[in-house]
CSV table of N, CA and C in Angstrom, one decimal:
chain,number,residue,atom,x,y,z
A,581,ASP,N,-32.5,-79.1,47.5
A,581,ASP,CA,-34.2,-79.2,47.2
A,581,ASP,C,-34.7,-78.6,48.4
A,582,ARG,N,-34.5,-79.5,49.3
A,582,ARG,CA,-35.0,-79.3,50.9
A,582,ARG,C,-35.1,-77.6,51.3
A,583,LEU,N,-33.5,-76.9,50.9
A,583,LEU,CA,-33.4,-75.7,51.1
A,583,LEU,C,-34.6,-74.7,50.6
A,584,PHE,N,-34.9,-75.0,49.6
A,584,PHE,CA,-36.0,-74.2,49.1
A,584,PHE,C,-37.3,-74.6,48.6
A,585,SER,N,-37.6,-75.4,49.4
A,585,SER,CA,-39.0,-76.0,49.4
A,585,SER,C,-39.9,-75.4,49.9
A,586,MET,N,-39.6,-74.3,50.4
A,586,MET,CA,-40.9,-73.4,51.3
A,586,MET,C,-41.5,-73.9,52.3
A,587,ASP,N,-41.2,-75.5,52.7
A,587,ASP,CA,-42.1,-76.2,53.7
A,587,ASP,C,-42.0,-75.4,54.8
A,588,SER,N,-41.2,-75.3,55.3
A,588,SER,CA,-40.9,-74.5,56.9
A,588,SER,C,-40.0,-73.7,57.2
A,589,LYS,N,-39.9,-72.6,57.8
A,589,LYS,CA,-39.2,-71.9,58.0
A,589,LYS,C,-37.9,-72.7,58.8
A,590,LYS,N,-38.3,-73.5,59.8
A,590,LYS,CA,-37.5,-74.4,60.5
A,590,LYS,C,-36.2,-75.0,59.6
A,591,GLY,N,-37.3,-75.8,58.6
A,591,GLY,CA,-36.5,-76.6,57.9
A,591,GLY,C,-35.6,-75.7,57.0
A,592,TYR,N,-35.8,-74.5,56.6
A,592,TYR,CA,-34.8,-73.9,56.0
A,592,TYR,C,-33.8,-73.4,56.6
A,593,GLN,N,-34.2,-73.0,57.6
A,593,GLN,CA,-33.2,-72.8,58.8
A,593,GLN,C,-32.0,-73.8,59.1
A,594,TYR,N,-32.5,-75.0,59.5
A,594,TYR,CA,-31.5,-76.2,59.4
A,594,TYR,C,-30.9,-76.6,58.3
A,595,GLU,N,-31.2,-76.6,57.0
A,595,GLU,CA,-30.7,-77.0,55.8
A,595,GLU,C,-29.5,-75.9,55.5
A,596,SER,N,-30.1,-74.6,55.6
A,596,SER,CA,-29.2,-73.2,55.5
A,596,SER,C,-28.0,-73.6,56.2
A,597,SER,N,-28.3,-73.6,57.6
A,597,SER,CA,-27.1,-73.9,58.5
A,597,SER,C,-26.0,-75.0,58.3
A,598,ARG,N,-26.5,-76.4,57.9
A,598,ARG,CA,-26.0,-77.3,57.3
A,598,ARG,C,-25.0,-77.3,56.1
A,599,LEU,N,-25.5,-76.2,55.0
A,599,LEU,CA,-24.9,-75.8,53.8
A,599,LEU,C,-23.7,-74.9,54.3
A,600,ARG,N,-24.2,-73.9,55.0
A,600,ARG,CA,-23.2,-73.0,55.8
A,600,ARG,C,-21.8,-73.7,56.3
A,601,LYS,N,-22.0,-74.8,57.6
A,601,LYS,CA,-20.9,-75.3,58.0
A,601,LYS,C,-20.0,-76.1,56.9
A,602,VAL,N,-21.1,-76.9,56.1
A,602,VAL,CA,-20.1,-77.8,55.3
A,602,VAL,C,-18.7,-76.9,54.4
A,603,PHE,N,-19.4,-75.8,53.7
A,603,PHE,CA,-18.7,-74.7,53.1
A,603,PHE,C,-18.3,-73.9,53.7
A,604,LEU,N,-18.5,-73.8,55.0
A,604,LEU,CA,-17.6,-72.6,55.6
A,604,LEU,C,-17.9,-71.3,55.5
A,605,PHE,N,-19.5,-71.0,54.8
A,605,PHE,CA,-19.8,-69.9,54.4
A,605,PHE,C,-20.5,-68.8,55.6
A,606,SER,N,-20.1,-68.0,55.9
A,606,SER,CA,-20.7,-66.8,56.8
A,606,SER,C,-22.5,-66.7,56.2
A,607,GLU,N,-23.3,-66.7,57.0
A,607,GLU,CA,-24.3,-66.1,56.7
A,607,GLU,C,-24.7,-65.0,55.4
A,608,GLU,N,-23.8,-64.0,55.8
A,608,GLU,CA,-23.9,-62.8,54.9
A,608,GLU,C,-23.7,-63.4,53.3
A,609,LYS,N,-22.5,-64.4,53.4
A,609,LYS,CA,-22.1,-64.7,52.0
A,609,LYS,C,-23.2,-65.8,51.6
A,610,VAL,N,-23.7,-66.4,52.5
A,610,VAL,CA,-24.7,-67.4,51.5
A,610,VAL,C,-25.9,-66.3,51.3
A,611,ALA,N,-26.4,-65.4,51.6
A,611,ALA,CA,-27.0,-64.3,51.4
A,611,ALA,C,-26.9,-63.4,50.0
A,612,ASN,N,-25.6,-63.3,50.1
A,612,ASN,CA,-24.9,-62.9,48.6
A,612,ASN,C,-25.1,-64.0,47.6
A,613,ILE,N,-24.6,-65.1,47.8
A,613,ILE,CA,-24.7,-65.7,47.0
A,613,ILE,C,-26.3,-66.0,46.1
A,614,CYS,N,-27.2,-66.5,47.1
A,614,CYS,CA,-28.3,-66.2,46.9
A,614,CYS,C,-29.0,-65.4,46.1
A,615,ASN,N,-28.8,-63.8,46.3
A,615,ASN,CA,-29.0,-62.9,45.8
A,615,ASN,C,-28.3,-62.9,44.7
A,616,ASN,N,-27.3,-63.0,43.9
A,616,ASN,CA,-26.5,-63.1,42.8
A,616,ASN,C,-27.3,-64.3,42.1
A,617,ILE,N,-28.0,-65.3,42.3
A,617,ILE,CA,-28.5,-66.3,41.8
A,617,ILE,C,-29.7,-65.8,41.5
A,618,SER,N,-30.5,-65.1,42.4
A,618,SER,CA,-31.6,-64.7,42.1
A,618,SER,C,-31.9,-63.8,41.1
A,619,ILE,N,-30.8,-62.7,41.1
A,619,ILE,CA,-30.7,-61.7,40.1
A,619,ILE,C,-30.2,-62.6,38.7
A,620,CYS,N,-29.6,-63.4,38.6
A,620,CYS,CA,-29.7,-64.1,37.3
A,620,CYS,C,-30.6,-64.9,36.6
A,621,LEU,N,-31.6,-65.3,37.7
A,621,LEU,CA,-32.6,-65.9,37.5
A,621,LEU,C,-33.5,-64.9,36.7
A,622,PHE,N,-33.8,-63.8,37.4
A,622,PHE,CA,-34.9,-62.4,36.9
A,622,PHE,C,-34.1,-62.3,35.9
A,623,ARG,N,-33.1,-62.0,35.6
A,623,ARG,CA,-32.7,-61.7,34.0
A,623,ARG,C,-32.7,-62.3,33.1
A,624,GLU,N,-32.5,-63.8,33.1
A,624,GLU,CA,-33.0,-64.7,32.2
A,624,GLU,C,-34.3,-64.7,31.7
A,625,LYS,N,-35.4,-64.8,33.1
A,625,LYS,CA,-36.4,-64.7,32.7
A,625,LYS,C,-37.0,-63.6,31.9
A,626,VAL,N,-36.5,-62.5,32.6
A,626,VAL,CA,-37.2,-61.1,31.8
A,626,VAL,C,-36.6,-60.9,30.2
A,627,GLY,N,-35.6,-61.5,30.2
A,627,GLY,CA,-34.6,-61.4,28.8
A,627,GLY,C,-35.3,-62.3,27.9
A,628,PHE,N,-35.8,-63.6,28.3
A,628,PHE,CA,-36.5,-64.5,27.5
A,628,PHE,C,-38.2,-63.9,27.3
A,629,ASP,N,-38.8,-63.3,28.2
A,629,ASP,CA,-40.0,-62.8,28.0
A,629,ASP,C,-40.0,-61.6,27.1
A,630,LEU,N,-39.1,-60.7,27.4
A,630,LEU,CA,-38.9,-59.4,26.6
A,630,LEU,C,-38.6,-59.7,25.2
A,631,SER,N,-38.0,-60.9,25.0
A,631,SER,CA,-37.4,-61.2,23.6
A,631,SER,C,-38.8,-61.9,22.8
A,632,GLN,N,-39.5,-62.5,23.7
A,632,GLN,CA,-40.8,-63.1,22.9
A,632,GLN,C,-41.9,-62.2,23.1
A,633,ARG,N,-42.0,-61.3,23.8
A,633,ARG,CA,-42.9,-60.3,23.8
A,633,ARG,C,-44.1,-61.1,24.6
A,634,VAL,N,-43.7,-61.6,25.9
A,634,VAL,CA,-44.3,-62.7,26.1
A,634,VAL,C,-45.6,-61.8,27.2
A,635,LEU,N,-46.9,-62.0,27.2
A,635,LEU,CA,-47.6,-61.4,28.1
A,635,LEU,C,-47.7,-62.2,29.4
A,636,ILE,N,-47.5,-61.7,30.3
A,636,ILE,CA,-47.6,-62.7,31.5
A,636,ILE,C,-48.6,-62.2,32.3
A,637,GLU,N,-49.3,-63.4,32.7
A,637,GLU,CA,-50.7,-63.8,33.2
A,637,GLU,C,-50.4,-63.2,34.8
A,638,THR,N,-49.2,-63.9,35.3
A,638,THR,CA,-49.0,-63.3,36.8
A,638,THR,C,-48.1,-62.6,36.8
A,639,PRO,N,-48.6,-61.7,37.7
A,639,PRO,CA,-47.6,-60.6,38.0
A,639,PRO,C,-46.1,-60.8,38.3
A,640,LEU,N,-45.3,-60.2,37.7
A,640,LEU,CA,-43.6,-60.5,37.6
A,640,LEU,C,-43.4,-60.2,39.2
A,641,LYS,N,-43.9,-59.9,40.0
A,641,LYS,CA,-43.9,-59.7,41.4
A,641,LYS,C,-43.8,-60.8,42.3
A,642,GLU,N,-44.7,-61.8,41.7
A,642,GLU,CA,-45.1,-63.5,42.2
A,642,GLU,C,-43.7,-63.9,42.0
A,643,PHE,N,-43.1,-63.9,40.6
A,643,PHE,CA,-41.8,-64.6,40.8
A,643,PHE,C,-40.6,-64.1,41.5
A,644,VAL,N,-40.6,-62.9,41.1
A,644,VAL,CA,-39.5,-62.3,42.2
A,644,VAL,C,-39.6,-62.4,43.5
A,645,ASP,N,-40.7,-62.8,44.3
A,645,ASP,CA,-40.8,-63.4,45.3
A,645,ASP,C,-40.6,-64.7,45.6
A,646,LEU,N,-40.7,-65.5,44.5
A,646,LEU,CA,-40.5,-66.8,44.4
A,646,LEU,C,-39.1,-67.2,44.6
A,647,ILE,N,-38.2,-66.3,43.9
A,647,ILE,CA,-36.8,-66.6,43.7
A,647,ILE,C,-35.9,-65.7,44.8
A,648,GLY,N,-36.9,-64.9,45.8
A,648,GLY,CA,-36.4,-64.2,47.0
A,648,GLY,C,-35.5,-63.1,46.5
A,649,LEU,N,-35.8,-62.4,45.7
A,649,LEU,CA,-35.2,-61.0,45.3
A,649,LEU,C,-35.7,-59.9,46.0
A,650,THR,N,-35.0,-59.2,46.4
A,650,THR,CA,-35.4,-58.1,47.4
A,650,THR,C,-36.2,-56.9,46.6
A,651,ALA,N,-36.9,-56.3,47.2
A,651,ALA,CA,-37.7,-55.3,46.6
A,651,ALA,C,-37.3,-54.1,45.9
A,652,GLY,N,-35.8,-53.8,46.6
A,652,GLY,CA,-34.9,-52.9,46.3
A,652,GLY,C,-33.9,-53.4,45.0
A,653,VAL,N,-33.8,-54.5,45.1
A,653,VAL,CA,-33.3,-55.1,43.6
A,653,VAL,C,-33.9,-55.2,42.9
A,654,PHE,N,-35.2,-55.5,42.5
A,654,PHE,CA,-36.0,-55.9,41.7
A,654,PHE,C,-36.6,-54.5,41.3
A,655,ASN,N,-36.6,-53.2,42.1
A,655,ASN,CA,-36.7,-52.1,41.4
A,655,ASN,C,-35.5,-51.4,40.7
A,656,GLU,N,-34.4,-51.6,41.4
A,656,GLU,CA,-33.0,-51.5,40.6
A,656,GLU,C,-33.0,-52.0,39.3
A,657,GLU,N,-33.5,-53.5,39.2
A,657,GLU,CA,-33.2,-54.2,38.0
A,657,GLU,C,-34.1,-53.9,36.9
A,658,LYS,N,-35.4,-53.8,37.2
A,658,LYS,CA,-36.5,-53.2,36.1
A,658,LYS,C,-36.0,-52.1,35.9
A,659,ILE,N,-35.7,-51.0,36.5
A,659,ILE,CA,-35.2,-49.8,36.2
A,659,ILE,C,-34.2,-49.8,35.2
A,660,ARG,N,-33.0,-50.7,35.5
A,660,ARG,CA,-31.9,-50.6,34.7
A,660,ARG,C,-32.0,-51.4,33.3
A,661,ILE,N,-33.2,-52.7,33.2
A,661,ILE,CA,-33.2,-53.2,32.1
A,661,ILE,C,-33.9,-52.1,31.2
A,662,THR,N,-34.8,-51.5,31.7
A,662,THR,CA,-35.9,-50.2,31.0
A,662,THR,C,-35.0,-49.4,30.3
A,663,ARG,N,-33.8,-49.0,31.1
A,663,ARG,CA,-32.5,-48.0,30.6
A,663,ARG,C,-31.7,-48.6,29.3
A,664,GLU,N,-31.7,-49.6,29.5
A,664,GLU,CA,-31.0,-50.4,28.8
A,664,GLU,C,-31.7,-50.4,27.3
A,665,LYS,N,-32.9,-51.2,27.3
A,665,LYS,CA,-34.0,-51.4,26.2
A,665,LYS,C,-34.2,-50.0,25.3
A,666,ILE,N,-34.4,-49.2,26.1
A,666,ILE,CA,-34.7,-47.7,25.6
A,666,ILE,C,-33.6,-47.2,24.8
A,667,SER,N,-32.2,-47.3,25.4
A,667,SER,CA,-31.0,-47.2,25.2
A,667,SER,C,-30.7,-47.7,23.5
A,668,ASP,N,-31.1,-49.0,23.4
A,668,ASP,CA,-30.8,-50.1,22.5
A,668,ASP,C,-31.6,-49.5,21.5
A,669,ILE,N,-33.1,-48.8,21.5
A,669,ILE,CA,-33.8,-48.3,20.6
A,669,ILE,C,-33.1,-46.9,20.0
A,670,ILE,N,-32.9,-46.4,20.8
A,670,ILE,CA,-32.2,-45.0,20.4
A,670,ILE,C,-31.0,-45.2,19.6
A,671,THR,N,-30.2,-46.3,20.2
A,671,THR,CA,-28.8,-46.6,19.3
A,671,THR,C,-29.2,-47.1,17.8
A,672,GLU,N,-30.3,-47.7,17.7
A,672,GLU,CA,-31.0,-47.8,16.3
A,672,GLU,C,-31.1,-46.8,15.8
A,673,ASN,N,-32.0,-45.9,16.6
A,673,ASN,CA,-32.6,-44.8,15.8
A,673,ASN,C,-32.5,-43.7,16.4
A,674,PRO,N,-31.7,-42.8,16.3
A,674,PRO,CA,-31.2,-41.9,17.4
A,674,PRO,C,-32.1,-40.4,17.0
A,675,THR,N,-32.9,-40.4,16.0
A,675,THR,CA,-33.8,-39.7,15.8
A,675,THR,C,-35.4,-39.3,16.4
A,676,SER,N,-35.9,-40.6,16.6
A,676,SER,CA,-36.9,-41.2,16.8
A,676,SER,C,-37.3,-42.2,17.7
A,677,LEU,N,-38.1,-42.0,18.7
A,677,LEU,CA,-38.5,-43.2,19.7
A,677,LEU,C,-40.0,-43.2,19.5
A,678,VAL,N,-40.7,-42.3,18.8
A,678,VAL,CA,-42.1,-42.5,18.8
A,678,VAL,C,-42.4,-43.7,17.9
A,679,ASN,N,-41.9,-44.1,17.1
A,679,ASN,CA,-41.7,-45.1,16.3
A,679,ASN,C,-42.1,-46.4,17.0
A,680,GLU,N,-41.3,-46.5,18.4
A,680,GLU,CA,-41.0,-47.6,18.8
A,680,GLU,C,-42.0,-47.4,20.4
A,681,LYS,N,-42.7,-46.6,20.2
A,681,LYS,CA,-43.8,-46.4,21.5
A,681,LYS,C,-44.3,-47.5,21.8
A,682,SER,N,-44.5,-48.6,21.1
A,682,SER,CA,-45.3,-49.9,21.3
A,682,SER,C,-44.4,-50.5,22.5
A,683,THR,N,-43.2,-50.5,22.0
A,683,THR,CA,-42.2,-51.0,23.0
A,683,THR,C,-41.9,-50.7,24.0
A,684,VAL,N,-42.0,-49.1,24.4
A,684,VAL,CA,-41.9,-48.5,25.4
A,684,VAL,C,-43.3,-48.5,26.1
A,685,GLU,N,-44.3,-48.9,25.7
A,685,GLU,CA,-45.6,-49.2,26.5
A,685,GLU,C,-45.6,-50.7,27.2
A,686,TYR,N,-44.7,-51.6,26.3
A,686,TYR,CA,-45.0,-52.7,26.5
A,686,TYR,C,-43.6,-53.4,27.9
A,687,LEU,N,-42.8,-52.4,27.8
A,687,LEU,CA,-42.0,-52.3,28.9
A,687,LEU,C,-42.5,-51.8,30.5
A,688,GLN,N,-43.2,-50.4,30.0
A,688,GLN,CA,-43.9,-49.9,31.1
A,688,GLN,C,-44.8,-51.0,31.9
A,689,ASN,N,-45.8,-51.5,31.0
A,689,ASN,CA,-46.7,-52.5,31.3
A,689,ASN,C,-46.0,-54.0,32.2
A,690,TYR,N,-45.1,-54.3,31.3
A,690,TYR,CA,-44.5,-55.5,31.7
A,690,TYR,C,-43.8,-55.4,33.2
A,691,PHE,N,-43.1,-54.3,33.5
A,691,PHE,CA,-42.8,-53.8,34.6
A,691,PHE,C,-43.6,-53.0,35.7
A,692,SER,N,-44.7,-52.9,35.4
A,692,SER,CA,-45.7,-52.1,36.3
A,692,SER,C,-45.1,-50.8,36.5
A,693,LEU,N,-44.5,-50.4,35.5
A,693,LEU,CA,-44.1,-48.9,35.7
A,693,LEU,C,-45.1,-47.9,35.5
A,694,ASN,N,-44.8,-46.8,36.5
A,694,ASN,CA,-45.7,-45.7,36.2
A,694,ASN,C,-45.2,-44.8,35.1
A,695,GLU,N,-46.1,-43.8,34.7
A,695,GLU,CA,-45.6,-43.0,33.5
A,695,GLU,C,-44.3,-42.0,33.9
A,696,GLU,N,-44.5,-41.5,34.9
A,696,GLU,CA,-43.3,-40.6,35.2
A,696,GLU,C,-42.1,-41.3,35.4
A,697,ASP,N,-41.8,-42.7,35.8
A,697,ASP,CA,-40.8,-43.1,35.8
A,697,ASP,C,-40.0,-43.4,34.3
A,698,VAL,N,-41.1,-44.0,33.8
A,698,VAL,CA,-40.7,-44.1,32.1
A,698,VAL,C,-40.2,-42.9,31.4
A,699,SER,N,-41.0,-41.9,31.8
A,699,SER,CA,-41.0,-40.5,31.0
A,699,SER,C,-39.2,-40.0,31.6
A,700,GLU,N,-39.3,-40.4,32.6
A,700,GLU,CA,-37.7,-39.7,33.2
A,700,GLU,C,-36.7,-40.8,33.0
A,701,ILE,N,-36.9,-41.8,32.6
A,701,ILE,CA,-36.0,-42.9,32.0
A,701,ILE,C,-35.6,-42.4,30.5
A,702,ILE,N,-36.7,-42.4,29.6
A,702,ILE,CA,-36.5,-41.6,28.2
A,702,ILE,C,-35.9,-40.6,28.2
A,703,PHE,N,-36.2,-39.6,29.2
A,703,PHE,CA,-35.6,-38.0,29.1
A,703,PHE,C,-34.3,-38.1,29.3
A,704,ALA,N,-33.7,-39.2,30.2
A,704,ALA,CA,-32.1,-39.1,30.6
A,704,ALA,C,-31.5,-39.9,29.6
A,705,SER,N,-32.3,-40.6,28.4
A,705,SER,CA,-31.7,-41.3,27.7
A,705,SER,C,-31.5,-40.3,26.2
A,706,VAL,N,-32.5,-39.4,26.1
A,706,VAL,CA,-32.5,-38.9,24.7
A,706,VAL,C,-32.3,-37.1,25.0
A,707,LYS,N,-31.9,-36.9,26.2
A,707,LYS,CA,-31.4,-35.6,26.7
A,707,LYS,C,-30.3,-35.3,25.7
A,708,PRO,N,-29.2,-35.8,25.6
A,708,PRO,CA,-28.2,-35.5,24.8
A,708,PRO,C,-28.4,-35.3,23.5
A,709,ILE,N,-29.5,-36.1,22.8
A,709,ILE,CA,-29.7,-36.0,21.7
A,709,ILE,C,-30.4,-34.4,21.1
A,710,PHE,N,-31.7,-34.5,21.9
A,710,PHE,CA,-32.1,-32.9,22.2
A,710,PHE,C,-31.4,-31.8,22.3
A,711,GLN,N,-30.4,-32.1,23.5
A,711,GLN,CA,-29.6,-31.0,23.3
A,711,GLN,C,-28.8,-30.4,22.4
A,712,LYS,N,-28.3,-31.6,21.2
A,712,LYS,CA,-27.6,-31.2,20.3
A,712,LYS,C,-28.3,-30.3,19.2
A,713,LYS,N,-29.7,-30.9,19.4
A,713,LYS,CA,-30.7,-30.4,18.5
A,713,LYS,C,-31.1,-29.0,18.6
A,714,VAL,N,-31.1,-28.9,19.8
A,714,VAL,CA,-31.3,-27.3,20.1
A,714,VAL,C,-30.2,-26.5,19.7
A,715,THR,N,-28.7,-26.8,20.2
A,715,THR,CA,-28.0,-26.3,19.7
A,715,THR,C,-27.4,-26.2,18.2
A,716,ASP,N,-27.9,-27.2,17.6
A,716,ASP,CA,-28.0,-26.9,15.8
A,716,ASP,C,-29.3,-25.7,15.6
A,717,VAL,N,-29.9,-26.0,15.9
A,717,VAL,CA,-31.3,-24.9,15.9
A,717,VAL,C,-30.8,-23.5,16.2
A,718,LEU,N,-30.4,-23.7,17.5
A,718,LEU,CA,-29.9,-22.0,17.9
A,718,LEU,C,-28.8,-21.5,16.8
A,719,ASP,N,-27.7,-22.4,16.5
A,719,ASP,CA,-26.7,-22.1,15.2
A,719,ASP,C,-27.6,-21.6,14.0
A,720,THR,N,-28.4,-22.0,13.4
A,720,THR,CA,-29.0,-21.8,12.2
A,720,THR,C,-29.9,-20.6,12.4
A,721,ILE,N,-30.4,-20.3,13.7
A,721,ILE,CA,-31.1,-19.1,14.0
A,721,ILE,C,-29.8,-17.7,14.1
A,722,TYR,N,-28.8,-18.3,14.6
A,722,TYR,CA,-27.9,-17.1,14.9
A,722,TYR,C,-27.3,-16.6,13.6
A,723,ASN,N,-27.4,-17.8,12.7
A,723,ASN,CA,-26.6,-17.5,11.5
A,723,ASN,C,-27.6,-16.7,10.1
A,724,THR,N,-28.7,-17.1,10.6
A,724,THR,CA,-29.7,-17.0,9.4
A,724,THR,C,-31.0,-16.2,10.7
A,725,PRO,N,-30.9,-14.8,10.7
A,725,PRO,CA,-31.9,-14.3,11.7
A,725,PRO,C,-33.3,-14.1,10.9
A,726,ASP,N,-33.8,-15.0,9.8
A,726,ASP,CA,-34.9,-14.5,8.9
A,726,ASP,C,-36.2,-15.5,10.1
A,727,ALA,N,-37.4,-14.3,9.8
A,727,ALA,CA,-38.2,-14.9,10.8
A,727,ALA,C,-39.0,-16.4,10.0
A,728,LYS,N,-38.8,-16.4,8.6
A,728,LYS,CA,-39.2,-17.6,8.3
A,728,LYS,C,-38.5,-18.8,8.8
A,729,GLU,N,-37.1,-18.8,8.7
A,729,GLU,CA,-36.0,-19.7,9.4
A,729,GLU,C,-36.3,-20.3,10.6
A,730,ILE,N,-36.8,-19.1,11.5
A,730,ILE,CA,-37.0,-18.9,13.0
A,730,ILE,C,-38.4,-20.0,13.2
A,731,ASP,N,-39.7,-19.7,12.5
A,731,ASP,CA,-40.5,-20.4,12.5
A,731,ASP,C,-40.3,-21.9,12.1
A,732,ASN,N,-39.2,-22.2,11.2
A,732,ASN,CA,-39.1,-23.4,10.9
A,732,ASN,C,-38.2,-24.4,11.9
A,733,CYS,N,-37.1,-23.4,12.4
A,733,CYS,CA,-36.5,-23.8,13.7
A,733,CYS,C,-37.4,-24.6,14.8
A,734,ILE,N,-38.3,-23.6,15.2
A,734,ILE,CA,-39.1,-23.7,16.2
A,734,ILE,C,-40.0,-25.2,16.1
A,735,GLU,N,-40.7,-25.0,14.9
A,735,GLU,CA,-41.4,-26.4,14.0
A,735,GLU,C,-40.4,-27.6,14.4
A,736,GLU,N,-39.0,-27.7,14.0
A,736,GLU,CA,-38.7,-28.9,14.0
A,736,GLU,C,-38.3,-29.0,15.4
A,737,LEU,N,-37.7,-28.0,16.3
A,737,LEU,CA,-37.8,-28.6,17.6
A,737,LEU,C,-39.1,-29.1,18.3
A,738,ASN,N,-40.1,-28.6,18.0
A,738,ASN,CA,-41.3,-29.0,18.4
A,738,ASN,C,-41.4,-30.5,17.9
A,739,SER,N,-41.4,-30.8,16.7
A,739,SER,CA,-41.4,-32.1,15.8
A,739,SER,C,-40.4,-32.9,16.3
A,740,SER,N,-39.0,-32.6,16.7
A,740,SER,CA,-38.1,-33.5,17.3
A,740,SER,C,-38.6,-34.0,19.1
A,741,SER,N,-38.8,-33.1,19.7
A,741,SER,CA,-39.5,-33.3,21.2
A,741,SER,C,-40.5,-34.2,21.0
A,742,GLU,N,-41.5,-34.1,20.0
A,742,GLU,CA,-42.5,-35.3,19.9
A,742,GLU,C,-42.0,-36.7,19.5
A,743,ASP,N,-41.0,-36.7,18.6
A,743,ASP,CA,-40.6,-37.7,18.2
A,743,ASP,C,-39.3,-38.5,19.3
A,744,LEU,N,-39.2,-37.5,20.0
A,744,LEU,CA,-38.3,-38.5,20.8
A,744,LEU,C,-39.0,-38.5,22.5
A,745,ILE,N,-40.4,-38.2,22.3
A,745,ILE,CA,-41.2,-38.7,23.3
A,745,ILE,C,-40.7,-37.8,24.7
A,746,ILE,N,-40.4,-36.5,24.6
A,746,ILE,CA,-39.8,-35.5,25.4
A,746,ILE,C,-41.4,-34.9,26.0
A,747,THR,N,-41.8,-34.4,27.3
A,747,THR,CA,-42.7,-33.6,27.5
A,747,THR,C,-42.4,-32.1,27.8
A,748,LYS,N,-43.2,-31.4,27.7
A,748,LYS,CA,-43.2,-29.7,27.3
A,748,LYS,C,-42.3,-29.4,28.9
A,749,PRO,N,-42.8,-30.1,29.8
A,749,PRO,CA,-41.5,-29.7,31.3
A,749,PRO,C,-39.8,-30.2,31.2
A,750,GLN,N,-40.0,-31.5,30.7
A,750,GLN,CA,-38.5,-31.4,30.3
A,750,GLN,C,-37.9,-31.0,29.3
A,751,VAL,N,-38.6,-30.8,28.4
A,751,VAL,CA,-38.1,-29.6,27.3
A,751,VAL,C,-37.4,-28.0,28.1
A,752,GLU,N,-38.7,-27.6,28.8
A,752,GLU,CA,-38.1,-26.4,29.6
A,752,GLU,C,-37.0,-26.8,30.7
A,753,LYS,N,-36.6,-28.0,31.1
A,753,LYS,CA,-35.8,-28.3,32.0
A,753,LYS,C,-34.3,-28.2,31.4
A,754,ILE,N,-34.4,-28.7,30.1
A,754,ILE,CA,-33.0,-28.1,29.1
A,754,ILE,C,-32.5,-27.0,29.1
A,755,PHE,N,-33.7,-25.9,29.4
A,755,PHE,CA,-33.5,-24.4,29.2
A,755,PHE,C,-33.0,-23.7,30.6
A,756,ILE,N,-33.4,-24.6,31.6
A,756,ILE,CA,-33.2,-23.8,33.0
A,756,ILE,C,-32.0,-24.5,33.3
């Protein structure tokens, strides 16, 4: 209790020094243990908040500061969790992410992610699905070189990119 009370820096140093001596831990090992506990607490809180669709009134950053999670680990964790959640959505419905746009927006707001980061996470997750779609469409065009069929295929690709929330520049990346 006294170790994490935040009363004074000197008190923290004294108590952490005592713990290191009692358990024969190096300062690095203690920092590693504290970091692992902080990550577990963060994941627990986020898991609960996301499952309940909690609207946080205080920024998540305040909680992160309270549990002592470093900025680098915080950024890694929020990106990792966002990737996982988007991957879960895609696993449930691999042809359409647009129906879950509110969930994606919730994740973006919850973690205070910018649109570019979310867009890149989505693209990394749906790229294999869209590439398969492109391959299928190209096979269809190759096997049926009919102008009407080509138009249908183009429309199908456009629709698929919209359903998977892929931007035009991202579609172009697939072909380059």
